[in-house]
Short mmCIF file of C-alpha atoms in Angstrom, two decimals:
data_model
loop_
_atom_site.label_atom_id
_atom_site.label_comp_id
_atom_site.label_asym_id
_atom_site.label_seq_id
_atom_site.Cartn_x
_atom_site.Cartn_y
_atom_site.Cartn_z
CA MET A 1 -0.03 0.17 0.18
CA ALA A 2 3.07 2.27 0.77
CA SER A 3 4.37 2.01 -2.65
CA LEU A 4 0.84 3.05 -4.70
CA ILE A 5 2.02 6.56 -4.13
CA LEU A 6 4.48 6.07 -6.38
CA THR A 7 3.19 3.44 -8.71
CA LEU A 8 -0.33 4.83 -8.74
CA PRO A 9 0.40 7.85 -10.83
CA THR A 10 2.69 6.30 -13.29
CA LEU A 11 -0.13 3.54 -14.05
CA PHE A 12 -2.31 6.85 -14.64
CA ASP A 13 0.24 8.27 -17.01
CA LEU A 14 0.62 5.39 -18.70
CA GLN A 15 -2.82 4.72 -19.45
CA THR A 16 -3.67 8.28 -20.31
CA HIS A 17 -0.85 9.16 -22.83
CA GLY A 18 0.57 5.52 -23.44
CA GLU A 19 3.96 4.16 -25.03
CA LYS A 20 4.45 3.43 -28.32
CA LEU A 21 7.13 1.08 -28.63
CA THR A 22 10.35 1.55 -30.76
CA GLU A 23 10.16 0.47 -34.55
CA VAL A 24 13.19 -0.97 -36.01
CA THR A 25 13.97 0.89 -38.74
CA LYS A 26 17.46 -0.24 -39.20
CA PHE A 27 20.19 -3.41 -39.12
CA GLN A 28 22.87 -2.35 -37.10
CA THR A 29 23.18 -0.22 -33.86
CA GLU A 30 24.03 3.69 -33.99
CA SER A 31 27.56 4.50 -33.91
CA SER A 32 28.41 0.56 -33.56
CA TRP A 33 31.83 -0.63 -35.12
CA TYR A 34 33.73 -3.84 -35.60
CA LEU A 35 36.39 -3.10 -32.62
CA ASP A 36 34.22 -1.81 -30.18
CA LEU A 37 34.51 -4.98 -27.75
CA PHE A 38 38.14 -4.41 -28.18
CA ALA A 39 37.67 -0.30 -27.53
CA LYS A 40 35.72 -0.38 -24.03
CA GLN A 41 38.89 -2.79 -22.88
CA PHE A 42 40.67 0.06 -22.81
CA ILE A 43 41.94 1.34 -19.10
CA GLY A 44 40.08 4.93 -18.98
CA SER A 45 38.22 4.68 -22.16
CA PHE A 46 34.34 6.62 -22.28
CA ASP A 47 32.64 8.02 -24.42
CA THR A 48 29.28 9.22 -23.33
CA THR A 49 25.96 8.00 -21.35
CA LYS A 50 24.10 9.79 -24.45
CA TYR A 51 23.17 8.27 -27.76
CA GLY A 52 25.62 7.18 -29.78
CA ALA A 53 27.58 5.25 -26.80
CA ILE A 54 28.84 1.99 -27.13
CA PRO A 55 28.50 -0.35 -24.46
CA MET A 56 29.92 0.20 -21.04
CA ILE A 57 31.52 -3.76 -20.49
CA PHE A 58 35.04 -2.23 -18.86
CA VAL A 59 35.93 -4.54 -16.09
CA GLY A 60 39.46 -4.98 -16.09
CA LEU A 61 42.08 -6.22 -18.74
CA LEU A 62 43.06 -9.25 -16.55
CA PRO A 63 39.31 -10.64 -16.46
CA PHE A 64 39.39 -10.13 -20.37
CA ILE A 65 42.77 -11.55 -20.64
CA LEU A 66 41.20 -14.75 -18.90
CA THR A 67 37.73 -15.16 -20.16
CA ILE A 68 39.94 -16.19 -23.32
CA LEU A 69 42.19 -18.49 -21.45
CA PHE A 70 38.97 -19.87 -20.34
CA PHE A 71 37.92 -21.17 -23.58
CA THR A 72 41.63 -23.22 -24.05
CA LEU A 73 40.94 -24.26 -20.85
CA LYS A 74 40.80 -28.78 -21.67
CA SER A 75 39.79 -29.41 -17.49
CA ILE A 76 36.56 -27.08 -18.40
CA LYS A 77 34.09 -29.48 -21.13
CA PHE A 78 33.08 -28.59 -23.90
CA HIS A 79 29.46 -28.27 -23.48
CA VAL A 80 29.84 -25.76 -20.60
CA LYS A 81 32.47 -23.71 -23.49
CA LEU A 82 29.80 -24.29 -25.51
CA ILE A 83 27.29 -22.47 -23.77
CA TYR A 84 29.28 -20.07 -22.68
CA ALA A 85 29.93 -19.11 -25.91
CA ILE A 86 26.76 -18.60 -27.21
CA PHE A 87 25.81 -16.73 -24.59
CA PHE A 88 28.80 -14.32 -24.93
CA THR A 89 27.81 -14.52 -28.76
CA PHE A 90 24.37 -13.62 -28.56
CA LEU A 91 25.26 -10.64 -25.94
CA ILE A 92 28.21 -9.19 -28.41
CA ALA A 93 25.29 -9.43 -31.49
CA SER A 94 22.55 -7.76 -29.17
CA PHE A 95 25.57 -4.69 -29.05
CA TYR A 96 25.11 -4.70 -32.90
CA ILE A 97 21.77 -5.88 -33.74
CA GLU A 98 19.16 -3.05 -33.53
CA ALA A 99 16.04 -5.29 -32.91
CA LEU A 100 17.98 -7.67 -30.45
CA ASP A 101 19.26 -4.18 -28.86
CA LEU A 102 15.61 -3.48 -28.41
CA PHE A 103 14.77 -7.18 -27.51
CA TRP A 104 16.63 -6.77 -23.99
CA GLN A 105 14.95 -3.06 -23.21
CA GLY A 106 11.34 -4.13 -24.04
CA MET A 107 11.28 -2.70 -27.63
CA HIS A 108 11.67 0.72 -26.19
CA THR A 109 14.53 3.27 -26.88
CA PRO A 110 15.98 4.45 -23.91
CA ASN A 111 16.92 8.14 -23.38
CA MET A 112 20.13 8.26 -21.77
CA PHE A 113 22.72 5.29 -20.55
CA LEU A 114 21.74 2.31 -23.29
CA HIS A 115 22.93 -1.19 -23.88
CA ARG A 116 21.38 -1.16 -20.32
CA TYR A 117 21.44 -4.90 -20.58
CA ALA A 118 25.24 -4.57 -21.40
CA TRP A 119 25.86 -5.48 -17.23
CA ILE A 120 25.35 -9.41 -18.43
CA PHE A 121 28.39 -9.29 -20.52
CA SER A 122 30.61 -7.65 -17.53
CA THR A 123 29.57 -10.64 -15.00
CA LEU A 124 30.16 -13.34 -17.63
CA LEU A 125 33.76 -11.70 -17.89
CA ILE A 126 33.49 -11.37 -14.29
CA TYR A 127 32.67 -15.41 -13.61
CA THR A 128 34.68 -16.77 -16.17
CA ALA A 129 38.12 -15.12 -15.08
CA ALA A 130 37.23 -17.10 -11.49
CA GLU A 131 36.72 -20.00 -13.11
CA VAL A 132 39.97 -19.73 -14.54
CA LEU A 133 41.50 -18.18 -11.33
CA ASN A 134 40.19 -21.46 -9.84
CA ARG A 135 42.21 -23.80 -12.28
CA LEU A 136 45.82 -21.35 -12.51
CA ARG A 137 47.55 -24.27 -11.73
CA GLU A 138 46.18 -26.18 -15.15
CA ILE A 139 46.97 -23.13 -17.63
CA LYS A 140 50.41 -23.98 -19.86
CA ILE A 141 51.93 -22.03 -22.24
CA TRP A 142 50.33 -22.43 -25.37
CA ASN A 143 47.22 -21.65 -23.77
CA PHE A 144 48.87 -18.39 -22.13
CA LEU A 145 50.41 -17.24 -25.65
CA VAL A 146 46.94 -18.05 -27.68
CA SER A 147 45.45 -15.51 -25.21
CA LEU A 148 47.66 -13.04 -25.36
CA PHE A 149 47.95 -13.15 -29.06
CA LEU A 150 44.12 -12.31 -29.99
CA VAL A 151 44.38 -9.93 -26.88
CA VAL A 152 47.23 -8.29 -29.12
CA THR A 153 45.80 -8.38 -31.88
CA GLY A 154 42.57 -6.76 -31.35
CA PHE A 155 44.22 -3.76 -29.80
CA LEU A 156 46.90 -3.29 -32.41
CA ALA A 157 43.89 -3.81 -34.87
CA THR A 158 42.04 -0.79 -32.35
CA ILE A 159 45.27 1.50 -32.08
CA TYR A 160 45.85 1.28 -36.16
CA LEU A 161 41.95 2.25 -36.52
CA LYS A 162 41.35 4.24 -33.74
CA SER A 163 40.26 7.00 -36.07
CA HIS A 164 36.43 5.50 -35.56
CA TYR A 165 36.99 5.87 -31.60
CA SER A 166 37.53 9.87 -31.11
CA PHE A 167 37.28 8.94 -27.17
CA LEU A 168 40.82 7.24 -26.83
CA THR A 169 43.57 9.28 -26.51
CA ASP A 170 47.67 8.57 -26.21
CA LEU A 171 46.90 8.14 -22.39
CA ASN A 172 44.27 5.19 -22.89
CA ILE A 173 46.51 3.25 -25.05
CA LEU A 174 49.73 3.94 -23.08
CA LEU A 175 48.36 2.66 -19.66
CA THR A 176 46.34 -0.16 -21.65
CA LEU A 177 49.83 -1.57 -23.02
CA GLU A 178 51.96 -1.09 -19.87
CA PHE A 179 49.46 -2.96 -17.77
CA LEU A 180 48.91 -5.75 -20.44
CA VAL A 181 52.52 -6.19 -20.28
CA VAL A 182 52.56 -6.40 -16.19
CA TYR A 183 49.81 -9.23 -16.15
CA SER A 184 51.26 -11.00 -19.08
CA LEU A 185 54.61 -11.15 -17.08
CA LEU A 186 52.60 -12.26 -13.57
CA LEU A 187 51.08 -14.91 -15.40
CA LEU A 188 54.16 -16.16 -17.60
CA ALA A 189 55.76 -16.07 -13.90
CA PHE A 190 53.59 -18.14 -12.62
CA ILE A 191 53.02 -20.50 -15.23
CA LYS A 192 56.97 -20.65 -14.77
CA LYS A 193 56.90 -21.29 -11.35
CA VAL A 194 54.49 -23.75 -11.25
CA TYR A 195 56.64 -26.00 -13.92
CA LEU A 196 59.39 -25.52 -12.05
CA CYS A 197 57.63 -26.93 -8.96
CA LYS A 198 56.41 -29.77 -10.59
CA SER A 199 59.78 -31.04 -12.17
CA ILE A 200 61.51 -30.38 -8.76
CA CYS A 201 58.41 -33.06 -7.56
CA HIS A 202 59.07 -35.37 -10.19
CA SER A 203 62.91 -35.39 -9.53
CA ASN A 204 62.46 -36.06 -6.21
CA LEU A 205 59.92 -38.39 -6.46
CA PHE A 206 62.46 -39.99 -9.29
CA ILE A 207 65.43 -40.29 -6.89
CA TYR A 208 63.37 -41.52 -3.62
CA ASN A 209 61.69 -44.38 -5.66
CA GLY A 210 65.41 -45.15 -7.48
#
């Protein structure tokens, strides 16, 4: 009953004026481009909260790298990877296809803060990254190199074509590259440490059995 003071005026307004569903007039969402996914992973990157904004999906470079690693780990079952891949693909497609974008928002174009469902993508990044953190000891050099190659390729392509992203500054690029190097070195050092520990354990076991 206490909430009626808020819900009743809203109900009366909708009954009186109503609100038409937004018509789908084009296939692609406004201002979207091929490398949006990487452009919004640059540290400090921000365009706008108004019309023409691309999804705000930044949760940090490390979760982004670990998410790619997620799909290279053998301990994660194929059908699990497939389900996550389909979900990620559907969300990314929603950022680009206007009909899907409107579907997520009840077929109504918001006045500000476009792509309000983008938090689901960010949450998935964090969740898959957490799954990889639980399996850090399983990461091999080739897992790391494949993931790093994809991330670096995407970032370099975005830098080369940054004319499409006016909000990307030299500072954004510099900070991103610096943190990318730091995270890469830390992951590489951890992988080598795990390999070294395994080698020592195997050697000691061999000597003991001998």
